[in-house]
XYZ file of C-alpha atoms in Angstrom:
724
model
C 55.908 -78.698 -25.986
C 57.730 -77.355 -28.956
C 54.756 -78.270 -31.221
C 52.530 -76.024 -29.197
C 55.042 -73.120 -29.253
C 55.166 -73.251 -32.920
C 51.465 -73.505 -33.206
C 51.250 -70.259 -30.882
C 53.605 -68.239 -32.763
C 52.307 -65.852 -35.375
C 54.367 -64.956 -38.449
C 55.430 -61.274 -39.145
C 53.394 -61.144 -42.309
C 50.199 -62.241 -40.381
C 50.686 -59.601 -37.800
C 51.084 -57.010 -40.377
C 47.863 -58.223 -42.243
C 45.889 -58.052 -38.844
C 47.317 -54.605 -38.068
C 46.305 -53.416 -41.669
C 42.726 -54.735 -41.084
C 42.497 -53.053 -37.727
C 43.699 -49.756 -39.117
C 41.268 -49.983 -42.025
C 38.344 -50.795 -39.686
C 39.307 -47.826 -37.617
C 39.496 -45.479 -40.659
C 36.149 -46.705 -41.954
C 34.520 -46.080 -38.448
C 36.179 -42.571 -38.211
C 35.032 -41.850 -41.721
C 31.493 -42.903 -40.798
C 31.532 -40.875 -37.592
C 32.757 -37.844 -39.536
C 30.037 -38.278 -42.162
C 27.451 -38.649 -39.411
C 28.722 -35.474 -37.654
C 28.928 -33.547 -40.829
C 25.454 -34.679 -41.835
C 24.110 -33.832 -38.165
C 25.945 -30.433 -38.445
C 24.420 -29.724 -41.942
C 21.003 -30.751 -40.566
C 21.611 -28.394 -37.631
C 22.704 -25.619 -39.853
C 19.741 -26.143 -42.058
C 17.350 -26.054 -38.924
C 19.026 -22.994 -37.782
C 18.738 -21.443 -41.267
C 15.114 -22.430 -41.405
C 14.591 -21.124 -37.953
C 16.321 -17.895 -38.642
C 14.365 -17.423 -41.848
C 11.195 -18.142 -39.803
C 12.309 -15.773 -37.195
C 13.140 -12.999 -39.827
C 9.793 -13.552 -41.417
C 7.922 -13.208 -38.069
C 10.033 -10.171 -37.206
C 9.248 -8.730 -40.629
C 5.524 -9.427 -40.068
C 5.757 -7.750 -36.744
C 7.393 -4.687 -38.088
C 4.889 -4.361 -40.902
C 1.956 -4.435 -38.633
C 3.632 -2.682 -35.695
C 2.371 0.822 -36.438
C -1.224 -0.426 -36.953
C -1.005 -2.275 -33.675
C 0.253 0.636 -31.709
C -2.269 3.003 -33.412
C -5.096 0.869 -32.501
C -4.171 0.472 -29.043
C -3.533 4.135 -28.727
C -7.092 4.771 -29.959
C -8.627 2.390 -27.511
C -6.795 3.816 -24.598
C -7.534 7.446 -25.584
C -11.160 6.741 -25.889
C -11.238 5.143 -22.594
C -9.312 7.949 -21.008
C -11.429 10.547 -22.461
C -14.692 8.639 -21.401
C -13.302 8.299 -17.824
C -12.322 12.025 -17.663
C -15.711 13.198 -18.767
C -17.468 10.747 -16.175
C -15.319 12.025 -13.338
C -15.985 15.773 -14.332
C -19.941 14.935 -14.365
C -19.496 13.294 -10.967
C -17.749 16.289 -9.593
C -20.279 18.701 -10.816
C -23.165 16.505 -9.467
C -21.503 16.213 -6.001
C -21.106 19.972 -6.052
C -24.705 20.493 -6.841
C -26.006 17.827 -4.342
C -23.740 19.469 -1.637
C -25.168 22.975 -2.523
C -28.898 21.533 -2.380
C -28.198 19.865 0.916
C -30.372 21.295 3.585
C -29.198 19.612 6.894
C -27.825 22.803 8.419
C -24.288 21.806 7.896
C -21.813 24.315 6.245
C -20.209 23.666 2.804
C -16.461 23.484 3.810
C -15.766 24.525 0.165
C -17.323 27.898 0.711
C -14.885 29.811 2.976
C -17.518 32.164 4.454
C -19.734 29.326 5.506
C -17.032 27.325 7.219
C -15.615 30.416 8.884
C -18.956 31.089 10.414
C -19.395 27.569 11.501
C -15.825 27.735 13.329
C -16.553 31.090 15.056
C -19.874 29.931 16.296
C -18.525 26.569 17.410
C -15.509 28.101 19.201
C -17.720 30.517 21.159
C -20.374 27.881 21.837
C -20.561 27.482 25.723
C -22.249 24.044 25.399
C -20.198 21.475 27.523
C -22.668 18.594 27.963
C -20.646 15.603 26.747
C -23.404 14.165 24.416
C -23.916 17.275 22.611
C -20.235 17.884 22.398
C -19.874 14.468 20.669
C -22.609 15.292 18.194
C -20.796 18.562 17.190
C -17.478 16.727 17.037
C -19.058 14.130 14.743
C -20.205 16.956 12.419
C -16.645 18.441 12.426
C -15.196 14.940 11.529
C -17.614 14.818 8.621
C -16.458 18.289 7.494
C -12.882 17.225 7.753
C -13.614 14.088 5.576
C -15.217 16.466 2.969
C -12.030 18.671 2.887
C -9.731 15.522 2.803
C -11.784 14.546 -0.269
C -11.450 18.037 -1.900
C -7.737 17.922 -1.144
C -7.355 14.665 -2.874
C -8.994 16.302 -5.924
C -5.883 18.259 -6.485
C -7.043 21.934 -6.203
C -5.067 24.983 -6.763
C -2.194 25.480 -4.275
C -3.732 28.482 -2.641
C -7.196 26.749 -2.210
C -5.250 23.640 -0.968
C -3.539 25.690 1.688
C -6.961 27.156 2.671
C -8.495 23.740 3.050
C -5.552 22.626 4.979
C -5.634 25.384 7.534
C -9.247 24.649 7.806
C -8.772 20.966 8.762
C -6.118 21.953 11.240
C -8.592 24.438 12.907
C -11.358 22.058 13.041
C -9.052 19.410 14.631
C -7.913 21.800 17.254
C -11.413 23.064 18.145
C -12.551 19.380 18.222
C -9.981 18.419 21.000
C -10.491 21.665 22.838
C -14.246 20.940 23.224
C -13.593 17.458 24.393
C -11.358 18.877 27.017
C -14.175 21.295 27.986
C -16.589 18.340 28.335
C -14.063 16.369 30.446
C -13.867 19.277 32.719
C -17.580 19.671 33.109
C -17.829 15.834 34.025
C -14.989 16.071 36.542
C -16.657 19.112 38.222
C -19.525 16.826 39.282
C -17.376 13.758 40.046
C -18.560 13.457 43.644
C -22.163 13.265 42.607
C -21.330 10.224 40.473
C -19.094 8.477 42.661
C -19.093 4.605 43.082
C -20.533 3.493 46.356
C -18.200 0.500 46.507
C -14.785 2.387 45.756
C -15.655 5.857 46.436
C -14.149 7.062 43.266
C -15.857 8.169 40.120
C -15.512 6.195 37.086
C -17.572 6.601 33.916
C -17.460 5.586 30.168
C -19.189 7.738 27.506
C -18.817 6.646 23.798
C -20.301 6.993 20.201
C -19.089 5.670 16.785
C -15.981 7.924 16.812
C -14.970 8.542 20.401
C -14.640 6.493 23.707
C -14.045 8.668 26.883
C -13.069 6.951 29.952
C -12.783 9.130 33.206
C -11.583 8.219 36.600
C -11.597 10.634 39.535
C -9.547 9.904 42.661
C -12.039 10.995 45.470
C -11.118 8.569 47.915
C -7.272 8.743 47.772
C -6.757 5.170 48.859
C -3.060 4.555 49.158
C -3.645 0.795 48.429
C -5.316 1.730 45.071
C -3.462 0.035 42.144
C -5.504 0.616 39.171
C -8.849 0.331 37.343
C -10.176 -1.354 34.293
C -13.005 -0.019 32.189
C -14.395 -3.522 31.364
C -16.952 -2.443 28.795
C -14.378 -0.935 26.512
C -11.234 -3.028 27.337
C -9.203 -0.117 28.798
C -7.412 0.004 31.880
C -4.442 1.666 34.002
C -2.340 1.307 37.114
C -0.866 4.127 39.075
C 2.104 4.291 41.291
C 1.566 5.160 44.833
C 2.249 8.825 44.753
C -0.544 9.294 42.335
C -2.935 7.198 44.274
C -3.010 9.679 47.008
C -3.147 12.826 44.965
C -6.039 14.880 43.963
C -6.288 13.875 40.277
C -8.334 12.433 37.514
C -7.227 10.053 34.748
C -8.624 10.271 31.251
C -8.216 7.752 28.521
C -9.698 9.278 25.255
C -9.748 6.985 22.498
C -10.413 8.620 19.174
C -10.914 6.164 16.289
C -9.489 8.771 13.945
C -5.925 10.165 13.928
C -5.456 13.790 14.008
C -1.757 13.501 15.088
C 0.173 11.414 12.516
C -0.285 13.962 9.425
C 1.901 16.466 11.468
C 4.686 13.861 11.526
C 4.013 12.792 7.996
C 4.389 16.331 6.690
C 7.550 16.944 8.478
C 8.976 13.783 7.204
C 8.005 14.455 3.651
C 9.457 17.865 3.819
C 12.826 16.623 5.144
C 12.841 13.794 2.492
C 12.349 16.615 -0.141
C 15.029 18.779 1.241
C 17.426 15.840 1.269
C 16.338 14.950 -2.289
C 16.803 18.365 -3.460
C 20.328 18.335 -2.140
C 20.935 14.939 -3.853
C 19.558 16.461 -7.199
C 21.664 19.569 -7.111
C 24.777 17.453 -7.457
C 23.186 14.846 -9.900
C 24.643 15.020 -13.390
C 21.931 13.027 -15.077
C 18.505 14.169 -16.466
C 16.738 11.283 -14.890
C 17.793 12.346 -11.554
C 16.058 15.740 -11.885
C 12.783 13.722 -12.317
C 13.191 11.481 -9.315
C 10.895 13.359 -7.095
C 8.059 13.063 -9.517
C 8.066 9.233 -9.442
C 4.752 7.640 -8.970
C 2.779 5.198 -11.082
C -0.940 5.957 -11.689
C -3.067 4.283 -9.252
C -0.580 3.506 -6.527
C -2.933 4.936 -4.252
C -1.278 7.075 -1.576
C -4.552 8.336 -0.110
C -4.375 8.763 3.684
C -0.796 7.746 3.952
C 1.001 11.046 3.065
C 0.499 14.674 3.468
C -1.975 16.749 1.532
C 0.584 18.271 -0.505
C 1.987 14.840 -1.644
C -1.622 13.921 -2.482
C -1.922 16.968 -4.568
C 1.201 16.259 -6.563
C 0.426 12.610 -6.913
C -2.950 13.337 -8.393
C -1.470 15.730 -10.914
C 1.068 12.897 -11.961
C -1.733 10.565 -12.205
C -3.845 12.746 -14.486
C -0.905 13.058 -16.779
C -0.011 9.456 -16.711
C -3.445 8.471 -17.992
C -3.017 10.935 -20.914
C -0.299 8.876 -22.284
C -1.149 5.443 -23.458
C 0.747 2.080 -23.337
C 1.631 2.996 -27.010
C 3.748 6.048 -25.722
C 5.476 3.645 -23.197
C 6.488 1.197 -25.959
C 7.377 4.092 -28.365
C 9.734 5.743 -25.720
C 11.416 2.447 -25.071
C 12.103 2.049 -28.657
C 13.493 5.541 -28.926
C 16.098 4.666 -26.491
C 16.877 1.319 -28.075
C 16.488 1.289 -31.750
C 15.242 4.791 -32.906
C 12.226 3.145 -34.638
C 8.838 4.890 -34.841
C 7.860 7.414 -32.250
C 4.192 7.939 -31.476
C 2.505 10.245 -29.178
C 5.514 12.487 -28.564
C 3.458 15.098 -26.741
C 3.229 14.323 -23.074
C 6.153 11.731 -23.180
C 8.560 13.781 -21.102
C 6.278 13.591 -17.943
C 5.820 9.939 -18.119
C 9.558 9.543 -18.820
C 10.186 11.299 -15.696
C 7.832 8.809 -13.730
C 9.675 5.963 -15.184
C 13.156 7.298 -14.730
C 12.415 7.979 -11.001
C 11.334 4.326 -10.394
C 14.285 3.084 -12.498
C 16.520 5.193 -10.153
C 14.982 3.681 -7.274
C 15.716 0.135 -8.505
C 19.438 0.908 -9.537
C 21.681 -0.171 -6.843
C 24.830 1.107 -8.382
C 23.700 4.779 -8.074
C 22.516 6.868 -5.010
C 18.739 6.682 -4.531
C 15.925 7.396 -2.283
C 16.905 4.242 -0.304
C 19.493 6.528 1.364
C 17.122 9.412 1.908
C 14.063 7.670 3.359
C 14.478 9.005 6.897
C 17.162 10.542 9.059
C 18.196 7.686 11.215
C 20.057 9.916 13.780
C 17.120 9.252 16.203
C 16.349 5.582 16.026
C 13.217 6.134 18.252
C 11.274 8.305 15.761
C 8.733 6.244 13.984
C 9.045 6.307 10.143
C 5.460 6.581 8.944
C 6.337 4.964 5.722
C 7.525 1.898 7.375
C 4.831 1.676 10.088
C 1.166 2.438 10.130
C -0.812 3.541 13.173
C -4.007 1.497 13.529
C -7.081 1.929 15.674
C -6.832 5.652 16.146
C -5.190 7.482 19.087
C -5.399 6.892 22.826
C -4.918 10.184 24.803
C -3.775 9.096 28.163
C -3.842 12.034 30.585
C -3.791 12.960 34.177
C -5.490 16.169 35.417
C -5.943 18.206 38.512
C -9.416 17.134 39.959
C -11.532 20.366 39.791
C -12.977 21.564 43.211
C -15.959 19.530 44.181
C -19.316 20.915 45.550
C -19.962 20.975 49.252
C -23.309 21.147 50.877
C -23.504 23.892 53.573
C -26.702 24.573 55.440
C -28.742 23.381 52.478
C -26.740 25.313 49.872
C -24.488 23.720 47.435
C -21.231 25.659 47.220
C -18.542 25.239 44.491
C -15.275 26.953 43.821
C -15.211 28.298 40.290
C -11.818 28.408 38.584
C -11.102 30.294 35.372
C -8.083 28.183 34.564
C -9.881 25.393 32.783
C -8.747 21.837 32.777
C -5.342 21.740 34.323
C -2.794 19.043 33.580
C -1.302 17.431 36.680
C 2.500 17.526 36.266
C 3.856 13.921 36.403
C 6.713 13.312 37.225
C 7.399 16.406 39.241
C 10.971 17.448 39.499
C 10.821 18.511 43.188
C 8.871 15.367 44.363
C 11.361 12.829 45.675
C 8.651 10.243 46.169
C 7.677 9.947 42.510
C 11.201 8.807 41.458
C 13.436 5.884 41.916
C 17.184 5.251 41.082
C 17.891 3.287 37.944
C 19.282 -0.063 38.742
C 22.265 0.503 36.425
C 22.881 4.060 37.075
C 22.360 6.909 39.510
C 19.772 8.581 37.161
C 16.654 9.369 38.782
C 13.698 7.615 36.978
C 9.988 8.348 37.486
C 7.831 5.466 38.682
C 5.958 4.159 35.684
C 2.170 4.194 34.954
C 0.803 1.201 33.179
C -1.830 0.846 30.496
C -3.822 -2.034 29.282
C -5.528 -2.079 25.862
C -7.829 -4.667 24.349
C -7.213 -4.471 20.492
C -10.267 -3.175 18.504
C -12.312 -6.079 16.771
C -12.332 -3.868 13.684
C -8.580 -3.932 13.326
C -6.373 -6.842 12.103
C -2.872 -7.002 13.452
C -0.974 -9.382 11.343
C 1.809 -9.463 14.019
C 1.993 -8.404 17.562
C 1.458 -4.504 17.644
C 4.052 -2.047 18.556
C 3.314 0.979 20.797
C 4.439 4.482 19.994
C 3.945 7.658 22.068
C 3.337 11.072 20.832
C 6.041 13.803 21.150
C 4.233 17.208 20.999
C 7.477 19.229 20.816
C 9.173 17.143 17.906
C 5.602 16.396 16.413
C 6.603 12.612 16.079
C 5.716 9.181 17.216
C 8.349 7.898 19.241
C 9.087 4.383 20.740
C 11.245 5.505 23.725
C 9.986 5.890 27.482
C 7.803 2.792 26.910
C 8.743 -0.493 28.673
C 7.629 -3.904 29.721
C 5.406 -4.262 26.668
C 3.423 -7.659 26.762
C 1.096 -8.777 23.979
C -1.325 -11.530 24.826
C -2.648 -13.111 21.623
C -5.343 -15.107 23.343
C -7.073 -12.149 24.901
C -6.074 -9.696 22.013
C -4.800 -7.206 24.637
C -1.474 -5.417 24.932
C -0.026 -3.803 28.332
C 2.895 -1.579 28.799
C 4.342 1.018 30.988
C 5.418 4.573 30.382
C 7.440 6.973 32.387
C 4.721 9.707 32.028
C 1.507 10.354 30.567
C 1.380 10.407 26.733
C -0.982 10.047 23.866
C -0.136 6.631 22.131
C -1.069 4.445 19.311
C -0.524 0.900 18.031
C 1.612 0.446 15.012
C 2.005 -2.364 12.574
C 4.546 -2.728 9.736
C 3.045 -1.232 6.608
C 4.392 -3.952 4.528
C 4.009 -6.974 6.774
C 1.973 -8.782 4.137
C 4.754 -8.382 1.318
C 6.223 -9.380 -0.895
C 3.108 -11.414 -2.204
C 3.463 -15.138 -2.476
C 1.184 -15.271 -5.500
C -1.617 -13.545 -7.415
C -4.333 -14.138 -9.923
C -6.847 -12.116 -11.822
C -9.697 -14.032 -13.512
C -12.977 -13.007 -15.295
C -16.401 -13.653 -13.640
C -18.373 -12.354 -16.560
C -18.823 -9.258 -18.515
C -17.147 -6.357 -16.744
C -16.472 -8.420 -13.737
C -13.432 -10.168 -12.166
C -11.815 -11.692 -9.065
C -8.416 -10.358 -8.039
C -6.754 -12.559 -5.411
C -3.335 -11.788 -3.756
C -1.856 -14.239 -1.420
C 0.245 -12.302 0.855
C 2.881 -13.198 3.498
C 0.141 -13.576 6.324
C -3.107 -13.596 4.726
C -5.012 -13.908 1.317
C -6.976 -11.119 -0.035
C -9.787 -11.309 -2.715
C -11.339 -8.437 -4.393
C -14.315 -8.775 -6.662
C -14.744 -6.185 -9.270
C -17.948 -5.372 -10.849
C -18.194 -2.202 -13.178
C -16.572 0.478 -11.196
C -17.104 -0.891 -7.709
C -14.995 -3.359 -5.621
C -15.796 -5.722 -2.839
C -13.318 -7.144 -0.320
C -13.707 -10.907 0.670
C -11.455 -12.643 3.308
C -11.666 -15.597 5.568
C -11.716 -13.635 8.884
C -13.446 -14.111 12.152
C -12.937 -10.497 13.318
C -15.755 -7.908 13.237
C -15.063 -6.471 9.688
C -18.680 -5.834 8.769
C -17.859 -2.333 7.888
C -15.463 -3.682 5.300
C -16.291 -7.154 4.017
C -18.953 -7.559 1.376
C -19.296 -3.788 0.883
C -19.228 -2.254 -2.613
C -16.796 0.745 -2.770
C -14.749 2.686 -5.289
C -11.165 1.659 -5.626
C -9.904 4.753 -3.651
C -12.336 4.049 -0.851
C -11.482 0.474 -0.619
C -7.778 1.362 -0.383
C -8.459 3.871 2.439
C -10.641 1.378 4.449
C -8.195 -1.558 3.944
C -5.322 0.393 5.228
C -7.366 1.564 8.161
C -8.245 -1.879 9.079
C -4.619 -3.127 8.767
C -4.964 -4.948 5.454
C -2.351 -3.259 3.235
C -1.563 -4.687 -0.188
C -0.915 -1.242 -1.730
C 2.327 0.370 -2.470
C 3.742 3.894 -2.941
C 7.107 5.454 -4.023
C 8.889 4.541 -0.918
C 7.643 0.851 -0.592
C 10.611 -0.757 -2.370
C 12.791 0.621 0.487
C 11.143 -1.874 2.833
C 10.322 -4.837 0.668
C 12.531 -7.160 -1.285
C 11.035 -6.552 -4.735
C 11.485 -8.139 -8.141
C 12.889 -5.063 -10.032
C 11.257 -4.533 -13.477
C 11.360 -1.620 -15.861
C 8.497 0.621 -14.694
C 7.491 1.640 -18.259
C 6.972 -2.004 -19.315
C 5.172 -2.780 -16.060
C 2.800 0.088 -16.434
C 2.156 -0.887 -19.988
C 1.339 -4.447 -19.143
C -1.183 -3.343 -16.436
C -3.036 -1.099 -18.953
C -3.432 -4.037 -21.437
C -4.248 -6.662 -18.890
C -7.143 -4.239 -17.765
C -8.414 -4.036 -21.240
C -8.382 -8.008 -21.609
C -9.577 -8.822 -18.027
C -13.312 -9.510 -19.033
C -12.174 -12.561 -20.974
C -8.672 -13.374 -19.965
C -7.325 -14.743 -16.810
C -3.811 -13.691 -15.520
C -1.484 -15.276 -12.908
C 2.000 -14.979 -11.580
C 4.819 -16.949 -12.729
C 8.074 -18.141 -10.961
C 10.036 -17.225 -14.111
C 9.288 -13.601 -13.804
C 12.125 -13.332 -11.357
C 14.608 -14.947 -13.831
C 13.994 -13.007 -16.989
C 15.765 -9.796 -16.057
C 14.582 -6.277 -15.512
C 13.602 -5.534 -19.099
C 11.178 -8.531 -19.443
C 8.010 -9.767 -17.584
C 6.835 -13.232 -17.531
C 3.239 -14.090 -16.565
C 0.671 -16.846 -17.236
C -2.566 -16.152 -19.098
C -5.304 -17.932 -20.868
C -8.827 -17.287 -22.200
C -11.436 -17.746 -19.570
C -15.216 -17.208 -20.302
C -16.543 -19.227 -17.428
C -16.728 -17.970 -13.776
C -14.706 -20.996 -12.490
C -11.190 -21.608 -11.433
C -8.591 -21.968 -14.277
C -7.545 -25.560 -14.888
C -3.656 -25.863 -14.558
C -3.131 -27.231 -18.044
C -4.910 -24.224 -19.568
C -2.433 -21.761 -18.507
C 0.274 -20.362 -21.080
C 3.456 -18.436 -20.455
C 4.052 -15.117 -22.199
C 7.285 -13.107 -22.349
C 6.707 -9.268 -22.497
C 9.144 -6.692 -23.350
C 9.290 -3.123 -24.735
C 9.203 -3.971 -28.269
C 8.119 -7.592 -28.509
C 5.628 -9.772 -26.838
C 5.532 -13.630 -27.461
C 3.913 -16.832 -26.497
C 6.279 -19.212 -25.050
C 6.389 -22.974 -25.733
C 7.459 -23.839 -22.155
C 5.069 -24.315 -19.385
C 5.295 -23.078 -15.842
C 6.557 -26.264 -14.154
C 9.379 -26.867 -16.638
C 12.742 -27.184 -15.201
C 14.574 -24.573 -17.036
C 13.577 -21.307 -18.895
C 13.383 -21.206 -22.529
C 12.281 -18.193 -24.754
C 11.403 -20.448 -27.594
C 8.142 -19.425 -29.392
C 5.028 -21.573 -29.136
C 4.128 -23.595 -32.260
C 2.086 -21.573 -34.496
C 2.515 -18.513 -32.593
C 3.917 -15.081 -33.845
C 5.491 -11.935 -32.451
C 3.350 -8.985 -31.623
C 4.067 -5.316 -30.629
C 1.484 -5.180 -28.023
C 0.210 -7.629 -25.335
C -3.310 -7.070 -26.479
C -2.822 -8.307 -30.000
C -0.708 -11.215 -28.701
C -3.657 -12.425 -26.728
C -6.085 -11.802 -29.467
C -4.431 -14.072 -31.867
C -5.674 -17.325 -30.054
C -8.935 -15.807 -28.761
C -12.399 -17.148 -29.508
C -14.913 -14.909 -31.251
C -17.044 -14.823 -28.039
C -13.886 -13.750 -26.021
C -12.942 -11.015 -28.487
C -16.697 -9.776 -28.312
C -16.580 -9.697 -24.610
C -13.298 -7.680 -24.614
C -14.668 -5.200 -27.142
C -17.814 -4.606 -24.811
C -15.903 -3.835 -21.682
C -16.978 -0.601 -20.003
C -14.424 2.055 -19.619
C -15.137 2.261 -15.916
C -14.553 -1.308 -15.355
C -11.298 -1.148 -17.328
C -10.058 1.969 -15.186
C -11.024 0.130 -11.984
C -8.826 -2.957 -12.939
C -6.002 -0.741 -14.037
C -6.131 1.216 -10.697
C -5.963 -1.972 -8.688
C -3.048 -3.390 -10.662
C -1.041 -0.280 -10.517
C -1.769 0.278 -6.727
C -0.565 -3.306 -5.877
C 2.167 -3.642 -8.780
C 1.868 -7.441 -8.365
C 4.503 -7.940 -11.131
C 7.171 -6.186 -8.995
C 6.135 -7.192 -5.424
C 5.470 -10.770 -6.007
């Protein structure tokens, strides 16, 4: 026992030796770790130094060639703009000559004596036969379309006012003549009565108008309603009307001559509110907010003629300044480096400043000025779009019918014209009922059923609005029990009186976009695909023409597969319910990816230049790079086939510098590290050129200016970099 204990004891000297060895080992390890850390730090510093030198060298090279790159880009854009302007001028002159040489008997609406004579003769024309009236109305609609086109060209204010007054006059006479034709049909209702029901019901229609008439000749108290099966329209009446001497008309015009009254009033209200805001605004940029509109955003048909005139002036000015001036103006704000194309800068700065003001949440903006919300029932025509035209739902006094007396046909002739039957009447106690929740007298409602037009796409169930002729608005009150049947594509609802009504869809229901892609199909040809919230839209571009393609079963033969100009395509798509285009108010209704508008517009210009040989696509990293930068995917694509996933490259674009990123779209985190062998460039065009093949560069150089202009218009009209 004592021997084991002695053996287990360690002397003090031994313990000190072991401790000394352990300390020495620890010190050696610490020294080795220090040396390793020091070596790694030196290596890191050396890498950073080399990287910094490389970065400085690249920046130096970029600065040295910056002016040359900007000048080259300016030259290309100026040449294209000049060529497009010349071509547009030649087209206008050719159109004027062709209109002058037209010998079809129709007046030239641009020549005031001619159109005034036409209006006077038409107003005094006593023709009331419905077929001839419809023919005359079709000619008037053609003249209105011509005047709308002339207004979109941005004429002088006095000329624009003259055109606008002519349009209003033609629209007024158009409806008046249809009323006269309706009266003529009703005068002979008993001769066209149905044997089974004893009432008269008839349908007359052409490409623009559907007229449904029902005359209550039998006055059967059991009558509930009638449906015009051939056109998918129907109505139901309360008992007091079923025994009254009345006629019911549903006049469906596939055009809309009412909404522009409300649009004009709403635009004027916005402007007055904006002027009040600008009066108290301290900044220079606020004074330019009202001019904010990017070129090609395409507001045709969606705002008043005055707005179209001003937006066209802004668009023409924005074309005069190139992407170079965008870059230069941004540099002037940031680093006071080179300043190019100083003339014309101020107007584009105003455009950009206004859009920046829209996107700045910290300051008052148009978001607070979109529409006075004191009356929640007034339809905001920036947020909602009427589709399918207007349905005029009216009830009239039935004109006196003829009687046969001793072989003579006798008819009472009235000079009052078509008389509206007052409903509800204030004195009639039989036409009202008490509201369940109050003692208020409420008129018995009339019901309407409408089958949605096959030529219109409703992405969601439509809303119904009625026209207020006093306030000149579409309103959603006085409408109840709305029922939409998706299977039969029909909607039924009740109203407390007879109103003109329309069907509404949210203007931006298909936004924000889920993705987009622009890829070349050959020389001066490309395919622009946008995947929206509800549907995918593909637009084929060839030279200066566009063609819409969609997977739809509806009757869209008037739109799908038809070659059109960009402006015609935008109008047609909006009228059909396929809206992928934005305007200056769109960001108030859509959650957007806010970007600097100057940089965005610059990128669209350069994408258009390269689109014959380079494919572009959206990137999820665009939402995470800040307002001053854009991220998108691009790659050279010379074949008309889908782009392989591994071929895409990411590009980070800014006001002063563009770079090819090393990272890929599906990486887990964002990195601004430059791709191996790549360099900085002042323009996106030169950035893409550095890796392009000779064939690709040749295709870009041969791109036609009209094709480039068409691509740019579509990009600016959709603003996919902000609305995706």
